[in-house]
Short mmCIF file of C-alpha atoms in Angstrom, two decimals:
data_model
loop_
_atom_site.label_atom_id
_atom_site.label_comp_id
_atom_site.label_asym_id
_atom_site.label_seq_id
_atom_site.Cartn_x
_atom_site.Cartn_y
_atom_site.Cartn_z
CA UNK A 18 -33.50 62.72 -51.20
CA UNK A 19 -34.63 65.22 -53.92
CA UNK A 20 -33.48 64.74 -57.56
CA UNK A 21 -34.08 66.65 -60.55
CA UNK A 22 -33.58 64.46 -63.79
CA UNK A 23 -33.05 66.76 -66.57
CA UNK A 24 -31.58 66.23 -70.16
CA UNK A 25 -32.29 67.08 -74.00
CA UNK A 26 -35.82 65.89 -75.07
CA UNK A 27 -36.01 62.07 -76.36
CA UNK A 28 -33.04 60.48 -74.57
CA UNK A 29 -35.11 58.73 -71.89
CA UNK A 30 -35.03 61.19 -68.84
CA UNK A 31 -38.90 59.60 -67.95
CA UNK A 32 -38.20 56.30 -68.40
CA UNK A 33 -35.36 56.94 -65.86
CA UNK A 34 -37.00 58.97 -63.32
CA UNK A 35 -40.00 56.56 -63.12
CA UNK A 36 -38.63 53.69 -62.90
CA UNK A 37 -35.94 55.36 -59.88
CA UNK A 38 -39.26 56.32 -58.09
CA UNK A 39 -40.52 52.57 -58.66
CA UNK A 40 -37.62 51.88 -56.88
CA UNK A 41 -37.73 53.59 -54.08
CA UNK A 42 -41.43 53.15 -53.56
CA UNK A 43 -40.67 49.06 -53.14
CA UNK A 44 -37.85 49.94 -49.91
CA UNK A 45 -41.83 51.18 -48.54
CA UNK A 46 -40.35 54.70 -49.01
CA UNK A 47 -42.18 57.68 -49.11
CA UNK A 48 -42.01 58.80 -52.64
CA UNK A 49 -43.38 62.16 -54.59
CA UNK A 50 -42.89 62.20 -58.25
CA UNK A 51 -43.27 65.51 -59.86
CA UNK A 52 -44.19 65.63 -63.68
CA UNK A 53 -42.52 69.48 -65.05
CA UNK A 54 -42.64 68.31 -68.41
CA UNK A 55 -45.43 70.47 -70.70
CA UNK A 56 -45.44 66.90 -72.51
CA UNK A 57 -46.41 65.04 -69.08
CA UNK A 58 -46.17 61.47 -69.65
CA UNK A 59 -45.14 60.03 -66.22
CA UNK A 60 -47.63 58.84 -65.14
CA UNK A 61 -48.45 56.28 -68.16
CA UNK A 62 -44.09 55.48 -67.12
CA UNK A 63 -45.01 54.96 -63.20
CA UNK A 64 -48.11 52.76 -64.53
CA UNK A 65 -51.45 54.74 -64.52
CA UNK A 66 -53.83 53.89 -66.62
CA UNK A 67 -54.77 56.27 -69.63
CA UNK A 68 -58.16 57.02 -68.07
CA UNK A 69 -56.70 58.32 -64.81
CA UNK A 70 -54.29 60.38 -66.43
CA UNK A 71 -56.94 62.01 -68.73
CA UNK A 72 -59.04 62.95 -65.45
CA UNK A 73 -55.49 65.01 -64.36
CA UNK A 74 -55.41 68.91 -65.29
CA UNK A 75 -51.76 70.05 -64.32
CA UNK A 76 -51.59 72.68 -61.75
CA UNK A 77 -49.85 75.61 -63.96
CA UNK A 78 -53.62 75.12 -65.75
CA UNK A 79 -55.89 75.06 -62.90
CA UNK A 80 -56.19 78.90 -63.27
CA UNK A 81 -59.20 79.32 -60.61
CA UNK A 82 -57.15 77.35 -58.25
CA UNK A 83 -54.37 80.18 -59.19
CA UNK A 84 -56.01 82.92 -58.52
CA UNK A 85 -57.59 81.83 -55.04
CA UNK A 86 -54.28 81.06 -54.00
CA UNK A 87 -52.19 84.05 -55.12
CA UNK A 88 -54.94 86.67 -55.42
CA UNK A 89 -53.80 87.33 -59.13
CA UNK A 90 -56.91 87.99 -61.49
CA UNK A 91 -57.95 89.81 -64.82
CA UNK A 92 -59.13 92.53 -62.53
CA UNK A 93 -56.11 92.44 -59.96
CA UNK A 94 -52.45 92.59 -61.55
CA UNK A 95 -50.88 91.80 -57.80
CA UNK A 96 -50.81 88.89 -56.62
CA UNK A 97 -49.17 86.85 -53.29
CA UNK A 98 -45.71 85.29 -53.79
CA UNK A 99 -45.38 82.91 -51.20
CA UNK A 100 -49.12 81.38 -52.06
CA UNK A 101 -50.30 78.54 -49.92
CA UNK A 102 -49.31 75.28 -51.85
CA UNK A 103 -48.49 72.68 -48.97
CA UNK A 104 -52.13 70.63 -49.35
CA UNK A 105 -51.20 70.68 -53.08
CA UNK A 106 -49.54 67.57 -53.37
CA UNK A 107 -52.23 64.80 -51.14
CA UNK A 108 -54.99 67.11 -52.86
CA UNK A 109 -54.16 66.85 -56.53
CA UNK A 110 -51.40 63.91 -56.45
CA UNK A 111 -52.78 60.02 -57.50
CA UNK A 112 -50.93 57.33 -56.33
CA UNK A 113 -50.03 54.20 -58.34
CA UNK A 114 -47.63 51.32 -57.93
CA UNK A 115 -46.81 53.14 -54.27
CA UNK A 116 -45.75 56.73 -56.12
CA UNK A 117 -47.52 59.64 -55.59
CA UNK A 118 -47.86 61.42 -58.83
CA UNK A 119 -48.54 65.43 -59.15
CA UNK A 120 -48.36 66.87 -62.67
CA UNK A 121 -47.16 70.42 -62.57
CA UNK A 122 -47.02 71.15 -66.21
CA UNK A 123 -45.18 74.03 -67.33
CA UNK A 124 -44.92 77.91 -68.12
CA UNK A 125 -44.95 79.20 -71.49
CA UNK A 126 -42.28 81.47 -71.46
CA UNK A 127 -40.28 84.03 -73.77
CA UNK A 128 -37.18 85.97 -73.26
CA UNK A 129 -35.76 86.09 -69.66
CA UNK A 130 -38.34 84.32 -68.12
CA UNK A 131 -42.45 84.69 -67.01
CA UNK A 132 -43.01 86.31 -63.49
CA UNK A 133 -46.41 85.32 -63.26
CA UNK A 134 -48.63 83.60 -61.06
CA UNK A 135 -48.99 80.58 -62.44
CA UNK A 136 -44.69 80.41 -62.52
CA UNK A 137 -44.96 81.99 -58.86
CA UNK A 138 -47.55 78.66 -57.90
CA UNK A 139 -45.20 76.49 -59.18
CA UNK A 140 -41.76 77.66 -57.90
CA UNK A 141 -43.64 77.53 -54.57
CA UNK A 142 -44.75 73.79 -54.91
CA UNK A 143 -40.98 72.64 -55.75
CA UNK A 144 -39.43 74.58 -53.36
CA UNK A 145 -41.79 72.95 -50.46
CA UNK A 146 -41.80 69.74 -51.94
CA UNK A 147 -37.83 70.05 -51.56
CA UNK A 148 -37.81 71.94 -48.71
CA UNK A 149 -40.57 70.93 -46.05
CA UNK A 150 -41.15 66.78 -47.24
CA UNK A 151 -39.84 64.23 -46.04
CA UNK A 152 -40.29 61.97 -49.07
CA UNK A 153 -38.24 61.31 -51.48
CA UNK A 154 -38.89 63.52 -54.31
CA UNK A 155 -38.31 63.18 -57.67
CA UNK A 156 -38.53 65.19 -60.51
CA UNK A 157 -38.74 64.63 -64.25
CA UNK A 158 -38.05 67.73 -65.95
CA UNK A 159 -38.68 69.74 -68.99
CA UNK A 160 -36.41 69.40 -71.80
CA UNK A 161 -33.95 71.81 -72.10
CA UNK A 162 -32.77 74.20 -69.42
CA UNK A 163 -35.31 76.74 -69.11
CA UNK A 164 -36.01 75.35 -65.47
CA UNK A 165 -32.60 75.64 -64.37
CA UNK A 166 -32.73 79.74 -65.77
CA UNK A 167 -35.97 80.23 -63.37
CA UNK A 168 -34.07 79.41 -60.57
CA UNK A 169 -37.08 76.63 -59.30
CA UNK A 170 -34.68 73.92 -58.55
CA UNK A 171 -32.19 75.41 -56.60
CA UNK A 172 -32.60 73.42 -53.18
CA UNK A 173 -32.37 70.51 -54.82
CA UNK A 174 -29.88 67.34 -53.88
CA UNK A 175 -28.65 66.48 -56.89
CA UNK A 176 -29.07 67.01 -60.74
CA UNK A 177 -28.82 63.77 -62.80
CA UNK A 178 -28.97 64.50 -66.60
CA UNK A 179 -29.71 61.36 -69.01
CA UNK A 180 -27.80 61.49 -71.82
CA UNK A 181 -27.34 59.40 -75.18
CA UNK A 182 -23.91 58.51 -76.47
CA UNK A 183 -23.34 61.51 -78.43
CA UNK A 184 -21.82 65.29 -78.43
CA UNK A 185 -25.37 67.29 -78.39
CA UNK A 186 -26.31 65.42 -74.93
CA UNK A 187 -22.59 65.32 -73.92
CA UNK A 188 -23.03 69.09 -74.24
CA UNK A 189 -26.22 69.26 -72.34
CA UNK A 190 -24.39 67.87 -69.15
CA UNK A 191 -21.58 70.57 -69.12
CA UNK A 192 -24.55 73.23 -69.59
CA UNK A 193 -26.71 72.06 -67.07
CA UNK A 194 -23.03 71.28 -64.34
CA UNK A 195 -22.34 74.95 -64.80
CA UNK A 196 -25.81 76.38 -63.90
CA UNK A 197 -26.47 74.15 -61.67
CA UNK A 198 -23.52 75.13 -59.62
CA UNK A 199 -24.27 78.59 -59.76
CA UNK A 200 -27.11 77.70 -58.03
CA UNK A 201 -25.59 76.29 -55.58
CA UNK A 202 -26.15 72.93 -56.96
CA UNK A 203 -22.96 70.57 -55.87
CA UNK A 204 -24.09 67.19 -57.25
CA UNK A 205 -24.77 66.43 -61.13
CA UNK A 206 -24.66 63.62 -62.01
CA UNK A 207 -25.27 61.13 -65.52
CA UNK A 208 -26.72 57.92 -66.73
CA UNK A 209 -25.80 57.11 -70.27
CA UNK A 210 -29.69 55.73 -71.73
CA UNK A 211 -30.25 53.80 -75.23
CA UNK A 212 -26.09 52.28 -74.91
CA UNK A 213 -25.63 49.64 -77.82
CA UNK A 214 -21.86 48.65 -76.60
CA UNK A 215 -18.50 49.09 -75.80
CA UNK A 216 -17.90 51.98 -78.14
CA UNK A 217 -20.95 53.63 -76.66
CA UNK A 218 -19.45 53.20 -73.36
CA UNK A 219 -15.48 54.02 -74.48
CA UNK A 220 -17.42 57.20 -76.07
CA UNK A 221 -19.15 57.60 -72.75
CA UNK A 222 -16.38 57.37 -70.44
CA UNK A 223 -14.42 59.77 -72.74
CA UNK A 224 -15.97 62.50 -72.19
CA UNK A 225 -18.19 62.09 -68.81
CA UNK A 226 -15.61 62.69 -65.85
CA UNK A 227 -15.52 59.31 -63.57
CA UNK A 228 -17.17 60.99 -60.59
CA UNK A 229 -20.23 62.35 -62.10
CA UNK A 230 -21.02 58.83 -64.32
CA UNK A 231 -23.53 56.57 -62.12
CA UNK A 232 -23.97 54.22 -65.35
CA UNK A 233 -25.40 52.66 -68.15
CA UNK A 234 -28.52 52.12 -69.22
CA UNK A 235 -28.21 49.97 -72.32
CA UNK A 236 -30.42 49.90 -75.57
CA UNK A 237 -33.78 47.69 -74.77
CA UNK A 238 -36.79 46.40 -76.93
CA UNK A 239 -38.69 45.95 -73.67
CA UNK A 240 -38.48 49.45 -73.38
CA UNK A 241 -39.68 50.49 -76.83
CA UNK A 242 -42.83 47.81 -76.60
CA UNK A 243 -43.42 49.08 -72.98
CA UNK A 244 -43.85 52.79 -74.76
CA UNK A 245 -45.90 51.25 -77.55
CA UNK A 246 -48.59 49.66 -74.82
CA UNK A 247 -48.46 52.53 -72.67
CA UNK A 248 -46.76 50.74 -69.76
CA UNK A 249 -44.38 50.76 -67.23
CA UNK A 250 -40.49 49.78 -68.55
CA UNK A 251 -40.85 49.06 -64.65
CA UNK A 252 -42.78 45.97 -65.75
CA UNK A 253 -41.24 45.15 -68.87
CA UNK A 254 -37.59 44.97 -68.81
CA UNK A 255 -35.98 43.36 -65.89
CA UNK A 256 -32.50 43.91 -67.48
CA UNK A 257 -32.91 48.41 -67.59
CA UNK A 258 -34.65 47.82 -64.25
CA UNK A 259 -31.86 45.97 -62.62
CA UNK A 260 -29.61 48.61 -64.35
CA UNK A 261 -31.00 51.42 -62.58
CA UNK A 262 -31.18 49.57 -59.27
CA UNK A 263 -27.42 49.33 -59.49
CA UNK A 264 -27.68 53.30 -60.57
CA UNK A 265 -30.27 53.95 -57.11
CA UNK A 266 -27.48 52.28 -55.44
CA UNK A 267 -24.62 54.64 -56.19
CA UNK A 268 -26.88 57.60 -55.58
CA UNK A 269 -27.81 56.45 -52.51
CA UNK A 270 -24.02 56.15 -51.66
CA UNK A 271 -23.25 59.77 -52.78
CA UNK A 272 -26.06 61.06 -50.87
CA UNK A 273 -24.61 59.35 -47.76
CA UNK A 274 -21.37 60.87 -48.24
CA UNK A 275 -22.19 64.62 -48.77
#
């Protein structure tokens, strides 16, 4: 199973995607989860502690590791694209709580795009963490759909965007459903986050087609504190965790049935 979580920034897309990967990781799955955000905070979601995470350089900075692996330098303008990445993720990834954890970071780019190395490195990680692992692989996004333009998750299972009970995210979806299936991308997916009630749900269910809604995740103090302390919501709020395990469970039904 490979999912991309993806949504605008703030509705909770990290708070979903680690505690999913929590999830999975207590079945005794296998389970990769990939930090794309330039604003990494997954791992402090999946439970690390602040100390490990500081000791973590994402990959799109490692820029000696860059170079030996796609030949790109100051002096040397070409540069390999299909580097070596496959030892990437049991070098570089720390495990916690039973998740593997590799922080990719991101590629400041303008216009149409960068075609660089550091972009080329990290196109070439997702696409063999999709294509050649057999764990499940998860992967928390940047906000926005920059990542989706770059064409670096187009092997991937499923989309599931996080949205908030409102147009702007409602929007989001319908952007991110059309690109997605232009790259080939059948399954997207939602989970309503930060739900206060029925009208949030009537709202919801108004404008999210049946098929593509896997649930609610309603509004949740536990959550906010757990952000406040630096924890996991994994360890804080039974009621958002139980949510999503209902959520895993419908996934895991789709994926059965494509």
């Amino acid at each position: 199973m490979k999912i991309a979580v993806t949504g605008k920034g703030g509705v909770g897309k990290t708070t979903f995607a680690a505690t999913l990967a929590r999830l999975y990781a207590d079945e005794g799955k296998k389970v990769l989860a990939a930090d794309v955000d330039p604003d990494a905070n997954l791992g402090l979601a999946l439970g690390f502690d602040e100390e490990t995470l500081d000791s973590i350089v994402p990959i799109s900075r490692m820029r000696r590791l860059v170079e030996e692996r796609t030949g790109a330098s100051r002096d040397n303008q070409f540069y390999k694209l299909n580097p070596k990445v496959d030892d990437i993720p049991d070098t570089y990834g720390k495990v916690c709580n039973g998740v593997r954890l590799l922080v990719l970071g991101t590629v400041e780019t303008g216009g149409g795009g960068c075609v660089c190395p550091e972009h080329v490195m990290l196109k070439r990680i997702i696409n063999n963490l999709v294509l050649h692992r057999d764990d499940v692989v998860i992967l928390d996004m940047e906000a926005g759909l920059e990542h989706l333009g770059r064409g670096t998750t187009e092997s991937m299972d499923a989309f599931i965007v996080v949205i908030e009970p409102g147009a702007r995210s409602v929007q989001t979806y319908k952007n991110v459903k059309r690109l997605a299936k232009d790259l080939g991308v059948s399954q997207v997916m939602v989970v309503a986050n930060k739900v206060r009630g029925a009208e949030d749900e009537d709202f919801v269910r108004s404008r999210i087609p049946a098929e593509d809604l896997l649930g609610f995740m309603h509004f949740s103090e536990d959550v906010i504190d757990a952000d406040r302390q630096g924890k996991s919501p994994y360890d804080f709020s039974k009621t958002v965790t139980e949510e999503i395990r209902q959520i895993k469970h419908k996934i895991d039904q789709k994926n059965q049935e494509v």
